[in-house]
Amino acid sequence: MEDYYLGWLEQVEKALSIWGCCRVDIEPRLIVITGMGGSGCIGDYVYALASTRKYFKCPIFIVKSHKLPSFINEKDLVFIISYSGNTLETRHTYLEALRRKCSLVVITSNGFLERDAKQKNIPLITVTRGIAPRTALPEMLLAVLNILDTSGLTIVSRDEVEDLRRFLKENMAKAYNEAMEIAQFIYSNKGTLIIATHTPLEALAIRGKNEFNENSKIPVKIDVAPECAHNDIVGWENPFTDKWTVLEIVDPRDSIGLKIIDFMDKIYREKRYPIKKILLKGEYFLQKLLYGSLLLGLASVKLARLRGINPLETKNISKYKSRVHDILGQP
Ligand code: F6R
């Protein structure tokens, strides 16, 4: 499992090698990104990247559901992302988007979606097979950014991905060591984990939560400032238990983010919760997002190892997937 994360540099290199392979001809009203779990977080990342780019004007809408909102139509560009290609919720949105004649792009490694997209001649990027979906984050994310850039809807350029490659190469060992410290910190304190961060790092908080859920098999709470200052902080006045452990994730170049996390820090400190602060490395937002993701991925795997748990296996997801046809019905 560790190797899948340490293979992120190769994933970036692979994505660079196919840059420009696939384009769409549409000036979309909306860019819609659908997917679940590890594939679903790609939408969050693209949204975060797009919303921090002054020049990018097309709204991004994320769907993590079997239901495609009624306002999505043929004027929209819809990315269908499922690593396995078989996730039922995503198959539902895919078939519904086809019915509504949306412009479609499929990102997958295999399964129904790969077969069907090939058959129908739908733009498709096939990513590396046989790894855990959640660990294919760079390849799936860069596949979306590749198609957007090639189609004149640039959020991230090829040059920036080159910079990312250099950055990851230089920082892989540092990320590994920092991740081991984070895992030790969480393991030694054993409180329920709180991931506290500030906007625009929501995507990273959700991703981190999912990684500790799936790899370490623990529940996680997220506090994202400034929104958490309007609700969660009241919850911290009188929780049922005081057994919590805090991971604060901060962009050190974001002066407001720093101040707002300092405010949260005082609240956790008053409660005497153990706190570890992570300052994200990286020059650009894409680098910070990927560095943070690598850190949390590796830390969650290490935490599983410390607990004697298999990080790869996700029994309850398999159980859900074996029943989901009965719950949702055929697409
Ligand atoms: C497993 C994982 C899950 C899956 C999710 C959807 O590694 O990350 O969250 O991503 O169950 O499956 P796919 O990605 O195959 O559509």
Short mmCIF file of C-alpha atoms and ligand atoms in Angstrom, two decimals:
data_model
loop_
_atom_site.label_atom_id
_atom_site.label_comp_id
_atom_site.label_asym_id
_atom_site.label_seq_id
_atom_site.Cartn_x
_atom_site.Cartn_y
_atom_site.Cartn_z
CA MET A 1 0.00 0.00 0.00
CA GLU A 2 2.83 2.42 0.87
CA ASP A 3 4.23 1.80 -2.63
CA TYR A 4 1.03 3.03 -4.24
CA TYR A 5 1.57 6.42 -2.56
CA LEU A 6 5.31 6.43 -3.21
CA GLY A 7 4.39 5.80 -6.87
CA TRP A 8 2.75 9.22 -7.20
CA LEU A 9 5.77 10.62 -9.01
CA GLU A 10 5.34 7.94 -11.72
CA GLN A 11 1.63 8.77 -11.89
CA VAL A 12 2.49 12.42 -12.58
CA GLU A 13 5.05 11.36 -15.20
CA LYS A 14 2.48 9.12 -16.88
CA ALA A 15 -0.05 11.96 -16.91
CA LEU A 16 2.54 14.26 -18.50
CA SER A 17 3.32 11.67 -21.17
CA ILE A 18 -0.29 11.71 -22.39
CA TRP A 19 -0.88 15.47 -22.03
CA GLY A 20 -2.87 16.66 -25.05
CA CYS A 21 -4.20 13.17 -25.89
CA CYS A 22 -7.86 14.01 -25.70
CA ARG A 23 -10.04 17.11 -26.19
CA VAL A 24 -13.66 18.17 -26.20
CA ASP A 25 -15.27 20.83 -28.39
CA ILE A 26 -17.61 22.72 -26.16
CA GLU A 27 -17.78 26.05 -24.35
CA PRO A 28 -19.67 24.65 -21.39
CA ARG A 29 -22.19 26.49 -19.28
CA LEU A 30 -21.09 24.29 -16.34
CA ILE A 31 -18.35 21.75 -15.74
CA VAL A 32 -19.87 18.90 -13.76
CA ILE A 33 -17.67 16.31 -12.03
CA THR A 34 -19.27 13.13 -10.73
CA GLY A 35 -17.82 10.23 -8.75
CA MET A 36 -17.82 8.61 -5.32
CA GLY A 37 -15.19 8.17 -2.58
CA GLY A 38 -11.63 8.19 -3.89
CA SER A 39 -12.92 9.07 -7.36
CA GLY A 40 -15.33 11.65 -5.93
CA CYS A 41 -12.60 13.72 -4.33
CA ILE A 42 -11.28 14.63 -7.82
CA GLY A 43 -14.23 17.02 -8.19
CA ASP A 44 -13.33 18.70 -4.89
CA TYR A 45 -9.73 19.20 -6.03
CA VAL A 46 -10.67 20.58 -9.45
CA TYR A 47 -13.15 22.95 -7.79
CA ALA A 48 -10.50 24.12 -5.29
CA LEU A 49 -7.96 24.70 -8.07
CA ALA A 50 -10.44 26.49 -10.33
CA SER A 51 -11.77 28.73 -7.59
CA THR A 52 -8.29 30.00 -6.75
CA ARG A 53 -7.58 30.97 -10.40
CA LYS A 54 -8.65 34.53 -11.19
CA TYR A 55 -8.86 33.90 -14.94
CA PHE A 56 -11.02 30.77 -14.82
CA LYS A 57 -14.64 31.70 -15.37
CA CYS A 58 -16.61 28.48 -15.84
CA PRO A 59 -18.55 27.29 -12.76
CA ILE A 60 -17.74 23.81 -11.48
CA PHE A 61 -20.43 21.63 -9.97
CA ILE A 62 -19.68 18.46 -8.01
CA VAL A 63 -22.00 15.44 -7.86
CA LYS A 64 -21.28 12.69 -5.31
CA SER A 65 -24.58 10.90 -5.68
CA HIS A 66 -26.57 8.62 -7.96
CA LYS A 67 -28.78 11.61 -8.75
CA LEU A 68 -27.84 14.12 -11.40
CA PRO A 69 -29.38 17.50 -10.47
CA SER A 70 -32.27 18.45 -12.75
CA PHE A 71 -30.59 21.65 -14.03
CA ILE A 72 -27.73 19.75 -15.70
CA ASN A 73 -28.30 19.54 -19.46
CA GLU A 74 -26.78 19.40 -22.95
CA LYS A 75 -24.97 22.74 -22.43
CA ASP A 76 -22.78 21.15 -19.76
CA LEU A 77 -19.54 19.20 -19.81
CA VAL A 78 -19.79 16.21 -17.46
CA PHE A 79 -16.75 14.26 -16.23
CA ILE A 80 -17.69 10.75 -15.11
CA ILE A 81 -15.01 9.41 -12.77
CA SER A 82 -14.91 5.91 -11.34
CA TYR A 83 -11.63 4.11 -10.81
CA SER A 84 -13.22 0.66 -11.05
CA GLY A 85 -15.66 1.75 -13.73
CA ASN A 86 -18.42 -0.12 -11.95
CA THR A 87 -19.58 2.07 -9.06
CA LEU A 88 -23.35 2.04 -9.27
CA GLU A 89 -23.99 5.64 -8.24
CA THR A 90 -21.61 6.81 -10.97
CA ARG A 91 -23.19 4.48 -13.54
CA HIS A 92 -26.54 6.08 -12.73
CA THR A 93 -25.21 9.62 -13.32
CA TYR A 94 -23.41 8.50 -16.48
CA LEU A 95 -26.52 7.01 -18.06
CA GLU A 96 -28.63 9.99 -17.00
CA ALA A 97 -26.07 12.44 -18.46
CA LEU A 98 -26.17 10.39 -21.71
CA ARG A 99 -29.97 10.62 -21.77
CA ARG A 100 -29.75 14.39 -21.32
CA LYS A 101 -27.20 14.62 -24.18
CA CYS A 102 -24.51 16.26 -22.03
CA SER A 103 -20.95 16.35 -23.39
CA LEU A 104 -19.25 13.52 -21.56
CA VAL A 105 -15.73 12.51 -20.60
CA VAL A 106 -14.99 9.25 -18.78
CA ILE A 107 -12.00 8.71 -16.47
CA THR A 108 -11.64 5.10 -15.33
CA SER A 109 -9.27 2.16 -15.23
CA ASN A 110 -11.65 -0.60 -16.24
CA GLY A 111 -15.15 -2.05 -15.98
CA PHE A 112 -18.50 -1.05 -17.42
CA LEU A 113 -17.54 2.59 -17.96
CA GLU A 114 -14.44 1.76 -19.98
CA ARG A 115 -16.35 -0.70 -22.18
CA ASP A 116 -19.33 1.56 -22.69
CA ALA A 117 -17.30 4.72 -23.36
CA LYS A 118 -15.24 2.84 -25.99
CA GLN A 119 -18.37 1.44 -27.60
CA LYS A 120 -20.04 4.86 -27.77
CA ASN A 121 -16.87 6.71 -28.75
CA ILE A 122 -16.99 8.94 -25.69
CA PRO A 123 -13.73 10.76 -24.81
CA LEU A 124 -11.95 8.49 -22.35
CA ILE A 125 -8.76 8.44 -20.31
CA THR A 126 -7.86 5.02 -18.93
CA VAL A 127 -5.65 5.21 -15.84
CA THR A 128 -3.31 2.54 -14.42
CA ARG A 129 -5.19 -0.60 -13.34
CA GLY A 130 -4.83 -2.68 -10.20
CA ILE A 131 -4.15 -0.17 -7.43
CA ALA A 132 -6.53 1.10 -4.71
CA PRO A 133 -8.84 3.74 -6.21
CA ARG A 134 -7.96 6.28 -3.54
CA THR A 135 -4.26 5.99 -4.39
CA ALA A 136 -4.89 6.88 -8.05
CA LEU A 137 -5.57 10.50 -7.07
CA PRO A 138 -2.79 12.18 -9.14
CA GLU A 139 -3.54 10.24 -12.32
CA MET A 140 -7.30 10.81 -12.17
CA LEU A 141 -6.94 14.49 -11.20
CA LEU A 142 -4.37 15.18 -13.91
CA ALA A 143 -6.53 13.39 -16.48
CA VAL A 144 -9.28 15.97 -15.88
CA LEU A 145 -6.83 18.89 -15.89
CA ASN A 146 -5.23 17.52 -19.07
CA ILE A 147 -8.52 17.41 -20.99
CA LEU A 148 -9.55 20.85 -19.76
CA ASP A 149 -6.19 22.36 -20.74
CA THR A 150 -6.19 20.67 -24.14
CA SER A 151 -9.75 21.90 -24.75
CA GLY A 152 -8.91 25.57 -24.04
CA LEU A 153 -10.39 25.48 -20.53
CA THR A 154 -7.09 25.68 -18.66
CA ILE A 155 -7.14 25.49 -14.88
CA VAL A 156 -3.64 24.01 -14.61
CA SER A 157 -1.15 24.05 -17.49
CA ARG A 158 1.30 21.34 -18.52
CA ASP A 159 4.17 23.55 -17.26
CA GLU A 160 2.63 23.62 -13.81
CA VAL A 161 2.40 19.84 -13.85
CA GLU A 162 6.12 19.75 -14.78
CA ASP A 163 6.76 21.91 -11.70
CA LEU A 164 4.68 19.48 -9.67
CA ARG A 165 6.81 16.59 -10.91
CA ARG A 166 10.02 18.35 -9.83
CA PHE A 167 8.48 19.31 -6.50
CA LEU A 168 7.33 15.76 -5.71
CA LYS A 169 10.71 14.35 -6.65
CA GLU A 170 12.43 16.75 -4.24
CA ASN A 171 9.96 16.29 -1.42
CA MET A 172 8.94 12.60 -1.46
CA ALA A 173 11.36 11.60 1.32
CA LYS A 174 10.40 14.63 3.44
CA ALA A 175 6.70 13.78 3.05
CA TYR A 176 7.38 10.19 4.08
CA ASN A 177 9.23 11.21 7.25
CA GLU A 178 6.66 13.84 8.20
CA ALA A 179 3.86 11.31 7.65
CA MET A 180 5.52 8.83 10.04
CA GLU A 181 5.60 11.54 12.75
CA ILE A 182 1.93 12.36 12.19
CA ALA A 183 0.95 8.69 12.49
CA GLN A 184 2.96 8.31 15.73
CA PHE A 185 1.31 11.43 17.13
CA ILE A 186 -2.21 10.15 16.42
CA TYR A 187 -1.40 6.62 17.60
CA SER A 188 0.11 7.75 20.90
CA ASN A 189 -2.83 10.03 21.75
CA LYS A 190 -5.68 7.78 20.53
CA GLY A 191 -8.35 10.49 20.67
CA THR A 192 -10.89 10.77 17.85
CA LEU A 193 -9.16 12.71 15.11
CA ILE A 194 -10.13 16.25 14.21
CA ILE A 195 -8.69 17.62 10.96
CA ALA A 196 -8.81 21.40 11.28
CA THR A 197 -8.00 23.59 8.32
CA HIS A 198 -8.99 26.80 6.59
CA THR A 199 -10.57 27.67 3.28
CA PRO A 200 -9.68 27.00 0.38
CA LEU A 201 -8.32 23.69 1.74
CA GLU A 202 -11.73 22.04 2.24
CA ALA A 203 -10.89 19.42 -0.38
CA LEU A 204 -7.80 18.39 1.56
CA ALA A 205 -9.74 18.11 4.83
CA ILE A 206 -12.32 15.83 3.18
CA ARG A 207 -9.63 13.80 1.48
CA GLY A 208 -7.74 13.44 4.78
CA LYS A 209 -10.91 12.31 6.54
CA ASN A 210 -11.55 9.70 3.85
CA GLU A 211 -7.95 8.46 4.00
CA PHE A 212 -8.05 7.92 7.78
CA ASN A 213 -11.51 6.32 7.40
CA GLU A 214 -10.44 3.88 4.68
CA ASN A 215 -6.80 3.18 5.54
CA SER A 216 -6.76 3.47 9.35
CA LYS A 217 -10.42 2.46 9.93
CA ILE A 218 -11.28 5.34 12.27
CA PRO A 219 -14.00 8.00 12.21
CA VAL A 220 -12.76 11.57 11.71
CA LYS A 221 -14.28 15.00 12.30
CA ILE A 222 -13.36 17.99 10.15
CA ASP A 223 -13.39 21.67 11.15
CA VAL A 224 -12.92 24.07 8.23
CA ALA A 225 -12.52 27.74 9.12
CA PRO A 226 -14.15 30.20 8.79
CA GLU A 227 -17.35 28.10 8.49
CA CYS A 228 -16.54 26.07 11.63
CA ALA A 229 -16.43 29.33 13.59
CA HIS A 230 -20.19 29.56 12.99
CA ASN A 231 -21.18 26.13 14.33
CA ASP A 232 -18.48 23.58 15.29
CA ILE A 233 -16.88 25.91 17.82
CA VAL A 234 -20.10 25.94 19.80
CA GLY A 235 -19.99 22.11 19.83
CA TRP A 236 -16.54 22.36 21.43
CA GLU A 237 -18.11 24.19 24.40
CA ASN A 238 -19.58 20.99 25.81
CA PRO A 239 -18.84 17.70 23.96
CA PHE A 240 -19.83 14.31 25.47
CA THR A 241 -16.17 13.29 25.52
CA ASP A 242 -12.88 15.15 25.70
CA LYS A 243 -10.88 12.40 24.01
CA TRP A 244 -9.91 14.18 20.77
CA THR A 245 -6.67 14.65 18.86
CA VAL A 246 -6.19 17.63 16.55
CA LEU A 247 -4.30 17.84 13.29
CA GLU A 248 -4.14 21.46 12.13
CA ILE A 249 -3.34 21.88 8.44
CA VAL A 250 -2.23 25.34 7.39
CA ASP A 251 -1.02 27.05 4.26
CA PRO A 252 1.89 29.06 5.72
CA ARG A 253 1.54 31.70 2.96
CA ASP A 254 -2.11 32.38 3.76
CA SER A 255 -2.08 35.12 6.41
CA ILE A 256 -5.82 34.94 7.06
CA GLY A 257 -5.70 31.14 7.17
CA LEU A 258 -2.90 31.35 9.77
CA LYS A 259 -4.85 33.77 11.96
CA ILE A 260 -8.07 31.81 11.78
CA ILE A 261 -6.34 28.54 12.68
CA ASP A 262 -4.67 30.37 15.58
CA PHE A 263 -8.15 31.25 16.79
CA MET A 264 -9.23 27.58 16.56
CA ASP A 265 -5.97 26.53 18.20
CA LYS A 266 -6.87 28.49 21.35
CA ILE A 267 -10.21 26.68 21.56
CA TYR A 268 -8.59 23.23 21.30
CA ARG A 269 -5.87 24.27 23.75
CA GLU A 270 -8.40 25.40 26.35
CA LYS A 271 -9.84 21.87 26.14
CA ARG A 272 -6.29 20.45 26.45
CA TYR A 273 -6.61 18.43 23.23
CA PRO A 274 -3.23 17.32 21.85
CA ILE A 275 -2.44 19.34 18.70
CA LYS A 276 -0.06 18.86 15.79
CA LYS A 277 0.32 21.63 13.25
CA ILE A 278 1.20 20.80 9.64
CA LEU A 279 2.56 23.61 7.45
CA LEU A 280 1.97 22.62 3.84
CA LYS A 281 5.06 22.60 1.65
CA GLY A 282 4.91 23.86 -1.92
CA GLU A 283 5.07 27.02 -3.97
CA TYR A 284 1.73 26.69 -5.77
CA PHE A 285 -1.70 25.53 -4.68
CA LEU A 286 -1.52 22.31 -6.73
CA GLN A 287 1.76 21.40 -5.03
CA LYS A 288 0.35 22.14 -1.58
CA LEU A 289 -2.76 20.06 -2.25
CA LEU A 290 -0.75 17.09 -3.49
CA TYR A 291 1.86 17.38 -0.73
CA GLY A 292 -0.91 17.44 1.90
CA SER A 293 -2.65 14.48 0.24
CA LEU A 294 0.56 12.46 0.17
CA LEU A 295 1.23 13.25 3.81
CA LEU A 296 -2.25 12.23 4.95
CA GLY A 297 -2.28 9.13 2.73
CA LEU A 298 1.05 7.85 4.06
CA ALA A 299 0.20 8.81 7.66
CA SER A 300 -3.12 6.95 7.50
CA VAL A 301 -1.38 3.82 6.15
CA LYS A 302 1.27 4.02 8.87
CA LEU A 303 -1.44 4.44 11.53
CA ALA A 304 -3.10 1.26 10.22
CA ARG A 305 0.24 -0.57 10.50
CA LEU A 306 0.76 0.68 14.07
CA ARG A 307 -2.73 -0.65 14.90
CA GLY A 308 -2.06 -4.01 13.20
CA ILE A 309 -4.76 -3.32 10.62
CA ASN A 310 -4.67 -3.98 6.87
CA PRO A 311 -4.86 -0.50 5.25
CA LEU A 312 -5.87 -1.83 1.84
CA GLU A 313 -8.97 -3.79 2.76
CA THR A 314 -12.25 -1.82 2.99
CA LYS A 315 -14.69 -4.53 4.14
CA ASN A 316 -17.69 -2.30 4.75
CA ILE A 317 -17.40 -0.68 1.30
CA SER A 318 -17.36 -4.17 -0.26
CA LYS A 319 -20.39 -5.13 1.83
CA TYR A 320 -22.21 -1.96 0.69
CA LYS A 321 -21.27 -2.54 -2.95
CA SER A 322 -22.64 -6.10 -2.80
CA ARG A 323 -26.01 -4.71 -1.64
CA VAL A 324 -26.20 -1.42 -3.49
CA HIS A 325 -28.14 -2.85 -6.47
CA ASP A 326 -30.97 -3.73 -4.07
CA ILE A 327 -30.85 -0.23 -2.58
CA LEU A 328 -30.56 1.93 -5.71
CA GLY A 329 -31.97 -0.39 -8.35
CA GLN A 330 -30.60 -0.87 -11.87
CA PRO A 331 -29.37 2.31 -13.58
C1 F6R B 1 -11.20 2.63 -2.42
C2 F6R B 1 -11.76 3.96 -2.43
C3 F6R B 1 -13.26 4.10 -2.48
C4 F6R B 1 -13.74 4.07 -3.92
C5 F6R B 1 -15.26 4.23 -3.98
C6 F6R B 1 -15.77 4.38 -5.40
O1 F6R B 1 -9.80 2.73 -2.58
O2 F6R B 1 -11.05 4.90 -2.43
O3 F6R B 1 -13.60 5.29 -1.83
O4 F6R B 1 -13.11 5.12 -4.64
O5 F6R B 1 -15.87 3.13 -3.39
O6 F6R B 1 -15.25 3.39 -6.21
P1 F6R B 1 -14.61 3.78 -7.62
O7 F6R B 1 -13.51 4.75 -7.31
O8 F6R B 1 -14.12 2.51 -8.19
O9 F6R B 1 -15.71 4.39 -8.41
#
